[in-house]
Tab-separated table of C-alpha atoms in Angstrom:
chain	number	residue	atom	x	y	z
A	1	UNK	CA	0.000	0.000	0.000
A	2	UNK	CA	2.819	2.412	0.840
A	3	UNK	CA	4.577	1.616	-2.419
A	4	UNK	CA	1.419	2.185	-4.424
A	5	UNK	CA	0.948	5.542	-2.746
A	6	UNK	CA	4.431	7.067	-2.661
A	7	UNK	CA	6.715	4.478	-4.267
A	8	UNK	CA	9.181	4.918	-1.405
A	9	UNK	CA	9.090	1.342	-0.008
A	10	UNK	CA	9.348	-1.532	-2.507
A	11	UNK	CA	7.039	-4.551	-2.278
A	12	UNK	CA	8.737	-7.919	-1.642
A	13	UNK	CA	8.667	-8.863	-5.325
A	14	UNK	CA	10.937	-5.986	-6.305
A	15	UNK	CA	12.717	-5.428	-3.011
A	16	UNK	CA	16.162	-5.074	-4.579
A	17	UNK	CA	15.294	-4.087	-8.123
A	18	UNK	CA	17.570	-1.568	-9.782
A	19	UNK	CA	14.582	0.235	-11.234
A	20	UNK	CA	13.162	0.998	-7.796
A	21	UNK	CA	16.469	2.322	-6.456
A	22	UNK	CA	16.877	4.447	-9.569
A	23	UNK	CA	13.383	5.948	-9.148
A	24	UNK	CA	13.937	6.754	-5.486
A	25	UNK	CA	17.344	8.294	-6.217
A	26	UNK	CA	15.962	10.517	-8.970
A	27	UNK	CA	13.000	11.408	-6.772
A	28	UNK	CA	15.301	12.462	-3.946
A	29	UNK	CA	17.502	14.528	-6.250
A	30	UNK	CA	14.402	16.194	-7.714
A	31	UNK	CA	13.235	17.281	-4.284
A	32	UNK	CA	16.724	18.428	-3.248
A	33	UNK	CA	17.111	20.565	-6.365
A	34	UNK	CA	14.515	23.050	-5.101
A	35	UNK	CA	16.174	23.999	-1.772
A	36	UNK	CA	19.564	23.820	-3.493
A	37	UNK	CA	18.503	26.496	-5.963
A	38	UNK	CA	17.393	28.776	-3.117
A	39	UNK	CA	20.763	28.298	-1.394
A	40	UNK	CA	22.481	29.240	-4.668
A	41	UNK	CA	20.460	32.470	-4.933
A	42	UNK	CA	21.086	33.279	-1.259
A	43	UNK	CA	24.809	32.881	-1.898
A	44	UNK	CA	24.650	35.495	-4.653
A	45	UNK	CA	22.661	37.837	-2.417
A	46	UNK	CA	24.584	37.710	0.841
A	47	UNK	CA	27.879	35.863	0.464
A	48	UNK	CA	29.260	37.359	-2.708
A	49	UNK	CA	31.425	40.387	-1.983
A	50	UNK	CA	32.939	40.782	-5.438
A	51	UNK	CA	30.355	42.157	-7.861
A	52	UNK	CA	29.826	39.922	-10.865
A	53	UNK	CA	31.423	36.830	-9.342
A	54	UNK	CA	29.513	33.705	-10.308
A	55	UNK	CA	26.982	35.545	-12.481
A	56	UNK	CA	27.405	35.583	-16.240
A	57	UNK	CA	24.355	37.683	-17.167
A	58	UNK	CA	24.406	41.382	-17.985
A	59	UNK	CA	21.768	42.062	-15.299
A	60	UNK	CA	22.256	40.036	-12.103
A	61	UNK	CA	19.301	41.074	-9.963
A	62	UNK	CA	20.314	39.083	-6.898
A	63	UNK	CA	23.707	40.823	-6.673
A	64	UNK	CA	22.265	44.261	-5.935
A	65	UNK	CA	21.090	44.907	-2.383
A	66	UNK	CA	18.257	47.053	-3.721
A	67	UNK	CA	16.727	43.935	-5.289
A	68	UNK	CA	17.073	41.629	-2.290
A	69	UNK	CA	13.621	42.377	-0.954
A	70	UNK	CA	11.676	41.714	-4.154
A	71	UNK	CA	13.783	38.667	-5.047
A	72	UNK	CA	13.028	37.220	-1.609
A	73	UNK	CA	9.303	37.904	-1.978
A	74	UNK	CA	9.215	36.027	-5.280
A	75	UNK	CA	11.120	33.121	-3.729
A	76	UNK	CA	8.624	32.939	-0.855
A	77	UNK	CA	5.708	32.832	-3.275
A	78	UNK	CA	7.344	30.287	-5.598
A	79	UNK	CA	8.580	27.848	-2.973
A	80	UNK	CA	5.539	28.347	-0.765
A	81	UNK	CA	3.205	27.314	-3.553
A	82	UNK	CA	5.460	24.373	-4.412
A	83	UNK	CA	5.080	23.136	-0.831
A	84	UNK	CA	1.305	23.630	-0.927
A	85	UNK	CA	1.199	21.714	-4.216
A	86	UNK	CA	3.271	18.898	-2.741
A	87	UNK	CA	1.044	18.548	0.329
A	88	UNK	CA	-2.075	18.700	-1.861
A	89	UNK	CA	-0.817	15.917	-4.114
A	90	UNK	CA	0.160	13.745	-1.156
A	91	UNK	CA	-3.236	14.350	0.426
A	92	UNK	CA	-4.945	13.323	-2.805
A	93	UNK	CA	-2.940	10.088	-2.841
A	94	UNK	CA	-3.539	9.267	0.818
A	95	UNK	CA	-7.211	10.317	1.076
A	96	UNK	CA	-9.271	8.759	-1.754
A	97	UNK	CA	-12.179	11.195	-1.273
A	98	UNK	CA	-9.898	14.180	-1.903
A	99	UNK	CA	-8.388	12.433	-4.920
A	100	UNK	CA	-11.817	11.826	-6.436
A	101	UNK	CA	-12.792	15.489	-6.020
A	102	UNK	CA	-9.596	16.736	-7.670
A	103	UNK	CA	-9.861	14.153	-10.468
A	104	UNK	CA	-13.449	15.119	-11.312
A	105	UNK	CA	-13.954	16.454	-14.863
A	106	UNK	CA	-16.546	19.273	-14.732
A	107	UNK	CA	-16.892	19.533	-18.524
A	108	UNK	CA	-18.173	16.644	-20.607
A	109	UNK	CA	-16.288	17.668	-23.723
A	110	UNK	CA	-12.950	18.006	-21.927
A	111	UNK	CA	-10.653	15.887	-19.770
A	112	UNK	CA	-9.570	18.904	-17.701
A	113	UNK	CA	-9.976	18.117	-14.001
A	114	UNK	CA	-11.006	20.212	-11.012
A	115	UNK	CA	-7.487	19.854	-9.627
A	116	UNK	CA	-5.896	21.282	-12.776
A	117	UNK	CA	-8.287	24.248	-12.890
A	118	UNK	CA	-7.833	24.987	-9.185
A	119	UNK	CA	-4.040	24.700	-9.297
A	120	UNK	CA	-3.608	26.936	-12.332
A	121	UNK	CA	-6.128	29.511	-11.046
A	122	UNK	CA	-4.252	29.867	-7.751
A	123	UNK	CA	-0.920	29.959	-9.604
A	124	UNK	CA	-2.169	32.768	-11.872
A	125	UNK	CA	-3.451	34.743	-8.888
A	126	UNK	CA	-0.198	34.373	-6.941
A	127	UNK	CA	1.986	35.126	-9.964
A	128	UNK	CA	0.113	38.330	-10.795
A	129	UNK	CA	-1.719	39.833	-7.810
A	130	UNK	CA	0.435	38.071	-5.217
A	131	UNK	CA	3.735	39.284	-6.666
A	132	UNK	CA	2.250	42.729	-7.311
A	133	UNK	CA	0.889	43.178	-3.788
A	134	UNK	CA	4.114	41.922	-2.192
A	135	UNK	CA	6.377	44.340	-4.077
A	136	UNK	CA	4.393	47.464	-5.068
A	137	UNK	CA	4.927	49.354	-1.815
A	138	UNK	CA	8.641	48.637	-1.762
A	139	UNK	CA	9.157	49.802	-5.340
A	140	UNK	CA	7.124	52.973	-4.696
A	141	UNK	CA	9.140	53.901	-1.598
A	142	UNK	CA	12.473	53.232	-3.328
A	143	UNK	CA	11.721	54.941	-6.644
A	144	UNK	CA	9.734	58.004	-5.555
A	145	UNK	CA	12.901	59.793	-4.427
A	146	UNK	CA	14.467	59.122	-7.825
A	147	UNK	CA	11.487	60.708	-9.593
A	148	UNK	CA	11.669	63.814	-7.406
A	149	UNK	CA	15.437	64.095	-7.884
A	150	UNK	CA	15.308	63.969	-11.699
A	151	UNK	CA	11.953	65.786	-12.082
A	152	UNK	CA	10.333	62.890	-13.926
A	153	UNK	CA	6.499	62.735	-14.216
A	154	UNK	CA	4.746	60.518	-11.673
A	155	UNK	CA	3.105	58.525	-14.449
A	156	UNK	CA	6.592	57.517	-15.503
A	157	UNK	CA	7.138	56.177	-11.992
A	158	UNK	CA	3.940	54.129	-12.220
A	159	UNK	CA	4.993	52.635	-15.566
A	160	UNK	CA	8.463	51.915	-14.229
A	161	UNK	CA	7.018	50.070	-11.234
A	162	UNK	CA	4.618	48.113	-13.465
A	163	UNK	CA	7.497	47.171	-15.755
A	164	UNK	CA	9.486	45.906	-12.766
A	165	UNK	CA	6.496	44.032	-11.372
A	166	UNK	CA	5.680	42.300	-14.654
A	167	UNK	CA	9.335	41.306	-14.886
A	168	UNK	CA	9.121	39.698	-11.438
A	169	UNK	CA	5.865	37.981	-12.437
A	170	UNK	CA	7.634	36.546	-15.465
A	171	UNK	CA	10.470	35.237	-13.292
A	172	UNK	CA	8.012	33.373	-11.044
A	173	UNK	CA	6.030	32.036	-14.016
A	174	UNK	CA	9.219	30.780	-15.670
A	175	UNK	CA	10.050	28.918	-12.489
A	176	UNK	CA	6.776	27.000	-12.637
A	177	UNK	CA	7.251	26.371	-16.348
A	178	UNK	CA	10.451	24.473	-15.521
A	179	UNK	CA	8.619	21.854	-13.428
A	180	UNK	CA	9.011	18.288	-14.782
A	181	UNK	CA	6.849	17.454	-17.796
A	182	UNK	CA	8.693	14.351	-19.005
A	183	UNK	CA	6.524	11.392	-19.958
A	184	UNK	CA	8.463	9.080	-17.627
A	185	UNK	CA	9.103	11.382	-14.659
A	186	UNK	CA	9.783	9.646	-11.321
A	187	UNK	CA	8.684	12.821	-9.529
A	188	UNK	CA	5.311	13.029	-11.290
A	189	UNK	CA	4.908	9.275	-11.000
A	190	UNK	CA	5.513	9.305	-7.244
A	191	UNK	CA	3.105	12.193	-6.703
A	192	UNK	CA	0.426	10.763	-8.975
A	193	UNK	CA	0.512	13.546	-11.590
A	194	UNK	CA	-0.646	12.227	-14.987
A	195	UNK	CA	1.518	13.066	-17.987
A	196	UNK	CA	-1.394	14.737	-19.787
A	197	UNK	CA	-2.032	16.985	-16.781
A	198	UNK	CA	1.616	18.044	-16.483
A	199	UNK	CA	1.789	18.846	-20.201
A	200	UNK	CA	-1.466	20.794	-20.051
A	201	UNK	CA	-0.242	22.834	-17.075
A	202	UNK	CA	3.017	23.506	-18.925
A	203	UNK	CA	1.054	24.825	-21.909
A	204	UNK	CA	-1.187	27.009	-19.768
A	205	UNK	CA	1.822	28.484	-17.978
A	206	UNK	CA	3.281	29.193	-21.424
A	207	UNK	CA	0.183	31.223	-22.320
A	208	UNK	CA	0.511	33.118	-19.032
A	209	UNK	CA	4.163	33.852	-19.795
A	210	UNK	CA	3.241	35.188	-23.248
A	211	UNK	CA	0.691	37.682	-21.898
A	212	UNK	CA	2.965	38.752	-19.074
A	213	UNK	CA	5.694	39.323	-21.677
A	214	UNK	CA	3.349	41.571	-23.646
A	215	UNK	CA	2.455	43.502	-20.485
A	216	UNK	CA	6.128	43.860	-19.610
A	217	UNK	CA	6.947	45.094	-23.103
A	218	UNK	CA	4.116	47.655	-23.183
A	219	UNK	CA	4.857	49.086	-19.733
A	220	UNK	CA	8.562	49.272	-20.586
A	221	UNK	CA	7.716	51.188	-23.777
A	222	UNK	CA	5.494	53.637	-21.922
A	223	UNK	CA	8.150	54.079	-19.237
A	224	UNK	CA	10.724	54.943	-21.912
A	225	UNK	CA	8.466	57.380	-23.781
A	226	UNK	CA	7.514	59.188	-20.557
A	227	UNK	CA	11.132	59.640	-19.524
A	228	UNK	CA	13.020	62.862	-20.193
A	229	UNK	CA	15.894	60.859	-21.688
A	230	UNK	CA	15.567	60.091	-25.441
A	231	UNK	CA	14.189	56.629	-26.181
A	232	UNK	CA	16.985	55.685	-28.578
A	233	UNK	CA	19.576	56.479	-25.913
A	234	UNK	CA	17.740	54.318	-23.384
A	235	UNK	CA	17.031	51.345	-25.603
A	236	UNK	CA	19.511	51.108	-28.432
A	237	UNK	CA	22.770	52.835	-27.538
A	238	UNK	CA	25.315	51.342	-25.169
A	239	UNK	CA	27.277	54.104	-23.485
A	240	UNK	CA	29.798	51.810	-21.744
A	241	UNK	CA	30.298	48.542	-23.649
A	242	UNK	CA	31.060	46.526	-20.520
A	243	UNK	CA	29.150	43.295	-19.920
A	244	UNK	CA	27.616	42.728	-16.495
A	245	UNK	CA	26.403	46.199	-15.467
A	246	UNK	CA	23.012	46.600	-17.191
A	247	UNK	CA	24.595	48.124	-20.299
A	248	UNK	CA	22.870	45.630	-22.599
A	249	UNK	CA	19.667	45.560	-20.572
A	250	UNK	CA	17.213	46.549	-23.323
A	251	UNK	CA	18.870	44.863	-26.335
A	252	UNK	CA	18.940	41.524	-24.514
A	253	UNK	CA	15.362	42.131	-23.411
A	254	UNK	CA	14.258	42.526	-27.031
A	255	UNK	CA	15.996	39.305	-28.012
A	256	UNK	CA	14.401	37.463	-25.095
A	257	UNK	CA	10.949	38.731	-26.025
A	258	UNK	CA	11.334	37.539	-29.608
A	259	UNK	CA	12.324	34.038	-28.533
A	260	UNK	CA	9.557	33.872	-25.925
A	261	UNK	CA	6.987	34.731	-28.585
A	262	UNK	CA	8.437	32.118	-30.935
A	263	UNK	CA	8.355	29.391	-28.293
């Protein structure tokens, strides 16, 4: 019974099978990868004295103290919902009544289940309104002084905050898009997630990423047009051709947007 539920204890017939040990090993590594990634980000935030060390991107958000707060908020939301998802899946496996409710298909013409609809609805809410509510006040308090100092219009501040927020929303959504969707996934198999459901969730998260990308692009455009600095200087000219200090921020953003739309 335990094996059928969690696949952690083998039945006598396969007590020493290589397949079982392989599944459990991969399952353990899959679970460990999530806290390991948080430790890696924490290292870049708090234990990295030399700027740029260990980060190969042009914009390393976690290496600037200004960004620590909003990066942490996104991590809390991402990992918190992962834990809630894990407990929900285990509950569905251990309590048949809960499993039947989540596996119910409310639409006759579709195989979409109540569990899939509920999970994606909560994910969308947390990725958009959750991330926005957790970070709006911080961005406003940090950026309002900048607007006063450079005599920029307040609407430009609003667009700048929205551009930052949609960028954070995209980061969280991309994290969920990286969850396992392989047809033979030990993690999904152990938690009882059907392959069709994991693929469908991956597709829905892709649609969410597309619309968040469009929102990020539009707010970034409006932010640039409302600024006193010429748009071409902001977006297309690199004043200091040094990689790793936001000098290629907008050109790389354009390239990323194109590939996101293609995918």
